[in-house]
Coordinates of C-alpha atoms and ligand atoms in Angstrom, one line a residue:
M19 CA -7.7 -44.0 10.0
S20 CA -6.6 -42.6 6.7
N21 CA -5.5 -39.0 6.2
Q22 CA -7.1 -37.4 3.2
R23 CA -4.1 -35.1 2.3
V24 CA -1.7 -38.1 2.6
V25 CA -3.9 -40.2 0.4
E26 CA -4.1 -37.4 -2.2
V27 CA -0.4 -36.6 -2.4
V28 CA 1.3 -39.9 -1.6
E29 CA -0.9 -41.8 -4.0
D30 CA -0.1 -39.3 -6.8
L31 CA 3.6 -39.5 -6.0
E32 CA 3.3 -43.3 -6.1
R33 CA 1.7 -43.1 -9.6
L34 CA 4.4 -40.7 -10.7
M35 CA 7.2 -43.0 -9.6
L36 CA 5.6 -46.1 -11.0
D37 CA 5.2 -44.4 -14.4
F38 CA 8.8 -43.1 -14.1
V39 CA 10.2 -46.7 -13.5
R40 CA 8.3 -47.9 -16.6
K41 CA 9.1 -44.9 -18.8
H42 CA 12.9 -45.2 -18.2
H43 CA 13.0 -49.0 -18.1
I44 CA 14.6 -48.8 -14.7
T45 CA 16.6 -51.9 -14.1
H46 CA 16.7 -53.7 -10.8
A47 CA 20.3 -52.7 -10.4
E48 CA 19.4 -49.1 -10.9
Y49 CA 16.5 -49.4 -8.5
R50 CA 18.9 -50.8 -5.9
A51 CA 21.4 -48.0 -6.6
A52 CA 18.6 -45.5 -5.8
T53 CA 17.9 -47.2 -2.4
D54 CA 21.6 -47.3 -1.7
L55 CA 21.8 -43.6 -2.4
I56 CA 19.2 -42.9 0.2
V57 CA 21.1 -45.0 2.8
A58 CA 24.4 -43.2 1.9
E59 CA 22.7 -39.8 2.2
V60 CA 21.5 -40.7 5.7
K61 CA 24.9 -42.1 6.7
A62 CA 26.6 -38.9 5.6
G63 CA 23.9 -36.7 7.2
E64 CA 23.1 -35.2 3.8
E65 CA 19.5 -36.4 3.2
S66 CA 18.2 -32.9 3.9
L67 CA 20.9 -31.4 1.6
L68 CA 19.9 -33.6 -1.3
L69 CA 16.2 -32.6 -1.0
D70 CA 17.0 -28.9 -0.3
V71 CA 19.2 -28.7 -3.4
F72 CA 16.7 -30.4 -5.7
L73 CA 13.3 -29.5 -4.4
E74 CA 13.0 -26.9 -1.7
A75 CA 13.0 -23.8 -4.0
E76 CA 9.9 -25.2 -5.8
A77 CA 8.1 -25.4 -2.5
T78 CA 8.9 -21.8 -1.6
D79 CA 7.8 -20.7 -5.1
V80 CA 4.4 -22.3 -4.4
E81 CA 4.2 -20.3 -1.2
N82 CA 5.4 -17.1 -2.9
E83 CA 2.5 -17.3 -5.4
S84 CA 0.0 -16.5 -2.6
N85 CA 2.3 -14.5 -0.4
S86 CA 1.7 -10.7 0.1
G87 CA 4.8 -10.2 2.2
S88 CA 8.5 -10.1 1.1
T89 CA 9.7 -12.9 -1.1
L90 CA 10.3 -16.2 0.6
A91 CA 13.3 -18.4 -0.1
I92 CA 14.6 -21.7 1.0
E93 CA 15.8 -22.5 4.5
G94 CA 18.5 -24.9 3.4
S95 CA 19.9 -27.6 5.6
F96 CA 21.9 -25.7 8.2
Y97 CA 19.4 -23.8 10.3
L98 CA 19.6 -24.4 14.1
P99 CA 17.2 -22.9 16.6
G100 CA 18.5 -21.2 19.7
A101 CA 21.2 -18.9 18.3
P102 CA 22.6 -16.3 20.8
E103 CA 20.8 -13.0 21.0
V104 CA 22.8 -10.0 19.7
T105 CA 21.8 -6.7 21.2
G106 CA 22.8 -3.1 21.6
P107 CA 23.4 -0.2 19.2
A108 CA 26.5 -2.0 17.9
A109 CA 24.9 -5.5 17.6
T110 CA 27.5 -7.8 16.1
M111 CA 27.1 -11.4 15.0
P112 CA 29.0 -13.9 17.2
H113 CA 32.5 -14.2 15.6
R114 CA 36.1 -15.1 16.3
P115 CA 38.5 -12.4 17.3
D116 CA 40.3 -12.9 13.9
E117 CA 37.2 -13.6 11.9
A118 CA 38.2 -13.4 8.2
G119 CA 36.1 -11.5 5.6
D120 CA 35.0 -8.0 4.7
A121 CA 33.0 -6.2 7.4
L122 CA 29.3 -5.7 6.5
I123 CA 26.6 -3.8 8.3
F124 CA 23.3 -5.4 7.3
R125 CA 20.4 -3.1 8.1
G126 CA 16.8 -2.4 7.3
T127 CA 13.3 -2.4 8.6
V128 CA 10.5 -4.9 9.3
S129 CA 6.9 -3.9 8.8
G130 CA 3.5 -5.3 8.3
A131 CA 1.7 -5.4 4.9
D132 CA 0.0 -2.1 5.9
G133 CA 3.4 -0.4 6.2
K134 CA 3.2 -0.3 10.0
P135 CA 6.7 -0.7 11.4
L136 CA 7.1 -3.8 13.7
A137 CA 9.0 -3.2 16.9
G138 CA 10.6 -6.2 18.6
A139 CA 10.5 -8.4 15.5
E140 CA 13.2 -11.1 15.7
L141 CA 15.6 -11.7 12.9
D142 CA 17.3 -15.1 13.3
I143 CA 20.3 -14.9 11.0
W144 CA 22.9 -17.5 9.9
H145 CA 25.5 -17.6 7.2
A146 CA 28.8 -19.2 6.2
D147 CA 32.2 -17.8 7.3
A148 CA 34.9 -16.6 4.8
E149 CA 35.8 -20.2 4.1
G150 CA 32.2 -21.0 3.2
L151 CA 31.7 -23.1 6.3
Y152 CA 28.8 -23.1 8.8
S153 CA 29.3 -23.3 12.6
N154 CA 27.7 -26.2 14.4
I155 CA 27.8 -28.1 11.1
H156 CA 31.4 -28.0 9.9
P157 CA 34.1 -28.9 12.4
G158 CA 36.7 -26.5 13.8
I159 CA 34.4 -23.4 14.2
P160 CA 33.2 -22.2 17.6
D161 CA 29.5 -23.1 18.2
W162 CA 27.1 -20.4 17.0
N163 CA 29.7 -18.5 15.1
L164 CA 28.0 -16.2 12.6
R165 CA 24.6 -17.3 14.0
G166 CA 22.6 -14.7 15.9
R167 CA 19.2 -13.3 16.7
I168 CA 18.6 -9.6 16.6
K169 CA 15.4 -7.6 17.4
T170 CA 14.1 -4.5 15.6
D171 CA 13.9 -1.2 17.6
A172 CA 10.8 0.8 18.4
D173 CA 10.7 2.1 14.8
G174 CA 11.0 -1.4 13.3
R175 CA 14.7 -0.9 12.4
F176 CA 17.6 -3.2 12.7
A177 CA 21.4 -3.0 12.0
V178 CA 23.8 -5.8 12.7
R179 CA 27.5 -6.1 12.0
T180 CA 28.8 -9.2 10.3
I181 CA 31.0 -10.2 7.3
V182 CA 30.2 -10.7 3.7
P183 CA 30.0 -14.4 3.2
P184 CA 31.5 -16.1 0.1
P185 CA 29.7 -18.4 -2.4
Y186 CA 29.0 -21.7 -0.7
E187 CA 30.2 -25.0 -2.2
I188 CA 28.2 -28.2 -1.6
P189 CA 30.5 -31.0 -0.4
K190 CA 31.9 -32.6 -3.5
D191 CA 32.8 -35.9 -2.0
G192 CA 29.5 -36.7 -0.3
P193 CA 26.6 -38.6 -1.9
T194 CA 24.9 -35.3 -2.9
G195 CA 28.1 -34.2 -4.6
I196 CA 28.4 -37.5 -6.4
V197 CA 24.9 -37.0 -7.8
L198 CA 25.7 -33.4 -8.9
N199 CA 29.0 -34.6 -10.5
A200 CA 27.2 -37.3 -12.4
L201 CA 24.8 -34.7 -13.7
G202 CA 27.7 -32.5 -14.8
R203 CA 26.7 -29.7 -12.6
H204 CA 28.9 -27.5 -10.4
F205 CA 28.5 -27.4 -6.6
F206 CA 28.1 -23.7 -5.8
R207 CA 25.4 -21.6 -4.4
P208 CA 25.9 -17.8 -4.6
A209 CA 26.9 -16.1 -1.3
H210 CA 23.9 -15.7 0.9
I211 CA 22.6 -14.7 4.3
H212 CA 19.8 -16.9 5.7
L213 CA 17.1 -15.4 7.8
K214 CA 14.0 -16.3 9.7
L215 CA 11.8 -13.5 11.0
R216 CA 9.3 -13.7 13.8
H217 CA 6.8 -11.4 15.4
D218 CA 3.7 -12.3 17.4
G219 CA 0.6 -12.3 15.2
Y220 CA 2.7 -12.6 12.0
V221 CA 3.6 -15.7 9.9
E222 CA 7.2 -16.8 10.4
H223 CA 9.2 -15.7 7.4
T224 CA 12.1 -17.7 6.0
S225 CA 14.2 -16.2 3.3
Q226 CA 17.7 -15.6 2.0
L227 CA 19.5 -12.6 0.6
Y228 CA 22.2 -12.5 -2.1
F229 CA 24.7 -10.0 -3.4
E230 CA 24.8 -8.2 -6.7
G231 CA 27.7 -9.3 -9.0
D232 CA 27.9 -12.8 -7.6
E233 CA 28.8 -15.2 -10.4
Y234 CA 26.4 -17.8 -9.2
L235 CA 23.2 -15.7 -9.1
D236 CA 22.0 -17.2 -12.4
N237 CA 23.2 -20.7 -11.8
D238 CA 22.7 -21.5 -8.1
V239 CA 23.0 -25.3 -7.7
A240 CA 19.9 -25.0 -5.5
N241 CA 18.1 -22.7 -8.0
A242 CA 16.9 -20.5 -5.1
V243 CA 17.7 -16.9 -6.2
R244 CA 14.6 -14.8 -6.8
D245 CA 13.9 -11.3 -7.9
G246 CA 14.1 -8.7 -5.1
L247 CA 16.4 -10.8 -2.9
V248 CA 19.7 -9.5 -4.3
L249 CA 21.3 -6.8 -2.3
R250 CA 23.7 -4.1 -3.5
I251 CA 26.7 -3.7 -1.2
E252 CA 27.2 0.0 -0.7
S253 CA 30.7 1.0 0.2
G254 CA 31.1 4.4 1.7
E255 CA 31.2 6.5 4.9
D256 CA 28.3 6.9 7.2
A257 CA 29.1 9.0 10.2
E258 CA 26.1 7.8 12.3
L259 CA 26.7 4.1 11.7
A260 CA 30.5 4.5 12.0
Q261 CA 30.0 6.0 15.4
R262 CA 27.5 3.5 16.5
F263 CA 29.6 0.5 15.5
G264 CA 33.0 2.2 16.3
I265 CA 34.4 1.7 12.8
A266 CA 36.5 4.2 11.0
G267 CA 36.7 5.1 7.3
T268 CA 34.6 3.4 4.5
F269 CA 32.7 0.2 5.2
N270 CA 30.1 -1.9 3.5
T271 CA 26.4 -1.7 4.2
A272 CA 23.5 -3.7 2.7
T273 CA 19.9 -2.8 3.3
Y274 CA 16.7 -4.8 3.0
D275 CA 13.2 -3.9 4.2
F276 CA 11.0 -6.9 5.2
V277 CA 7.3 -7.1 5.0
L278 CA 5.6 -9.8 7.1
V279 CA 2.1 -11.2 6.7
E280 CA -0.4 -11.2 9.5
E281 CA -1.6 -14.6 10.8
K282 CA -5.1 -15.4 10.0
Ligands
MBD13 C1 22.8 -24.4 3.0 O1 23.3 -23.4 3.7 C2 22.0 -24.1 1.9 O2 21.9 -22.8 1.6 C3 21.5 -25.1 1.1 C4 20.6 -24.8 -0.1 C5 21.7 -26.4 1.4 C6 22.4 -26.7 2.5 C7 23.0 -25.7 3.3
FE14 FE1 23.2 -21.7 3.1

């Protein structure tokens, strides 16, 4: 039995590709190079990376057009469900004893579109380490390092200690990197923190947060930076947070308030 949505979009895609082959006089050798690229992407485990770099931001833009909550952003290729829960007043992302990078307390609130704070909302957070590498993906890093799930308190607030990640560089030597190189593009994404937010009765919210001053904000290889997702890192003293997290002197904080959309 045919599926109406599949007929609609796949037949349109088919027409687009046939027109494309004709328009560019694609040779048989070029056609075969394209199928070989797909095989190479799968062999390298980069098929999602290729699509996420080139297409995913457009799909989230489409969703943002009719989204009344906080701005959505791409998931990227490295999300894994089941990260450890991080709890307590000094909630800290799983990390190595000698984890490199500047300490950051990321904090904020989660509320509904009506402004009602959401207690017990889950923030599923993952980001790269100071080398730009992701645990469970890149070798040599303990499983679940810098991946964690934290819940908001009774007032819908959260605060978690982690490190400021650096810009992320797409592997240069893999098939996706070869394509980017042939296009004359660089391989960098601005530094970012990935998040998925969940709360019963609300639509799961996938986004990413960036940092002011990053040289790749305006030329992200995945073109995924959007207004309102760029955080300012405030460096200063905050007695309450310092006590809570047992840190002395000045430290970095970054704040973001999420708005989730109710399920229909
Ligand atoms: C990532 O972490 C990412 O942000 C993108 C766009 C692609 C792959 C991994
Ligand atoms: Fe990423």
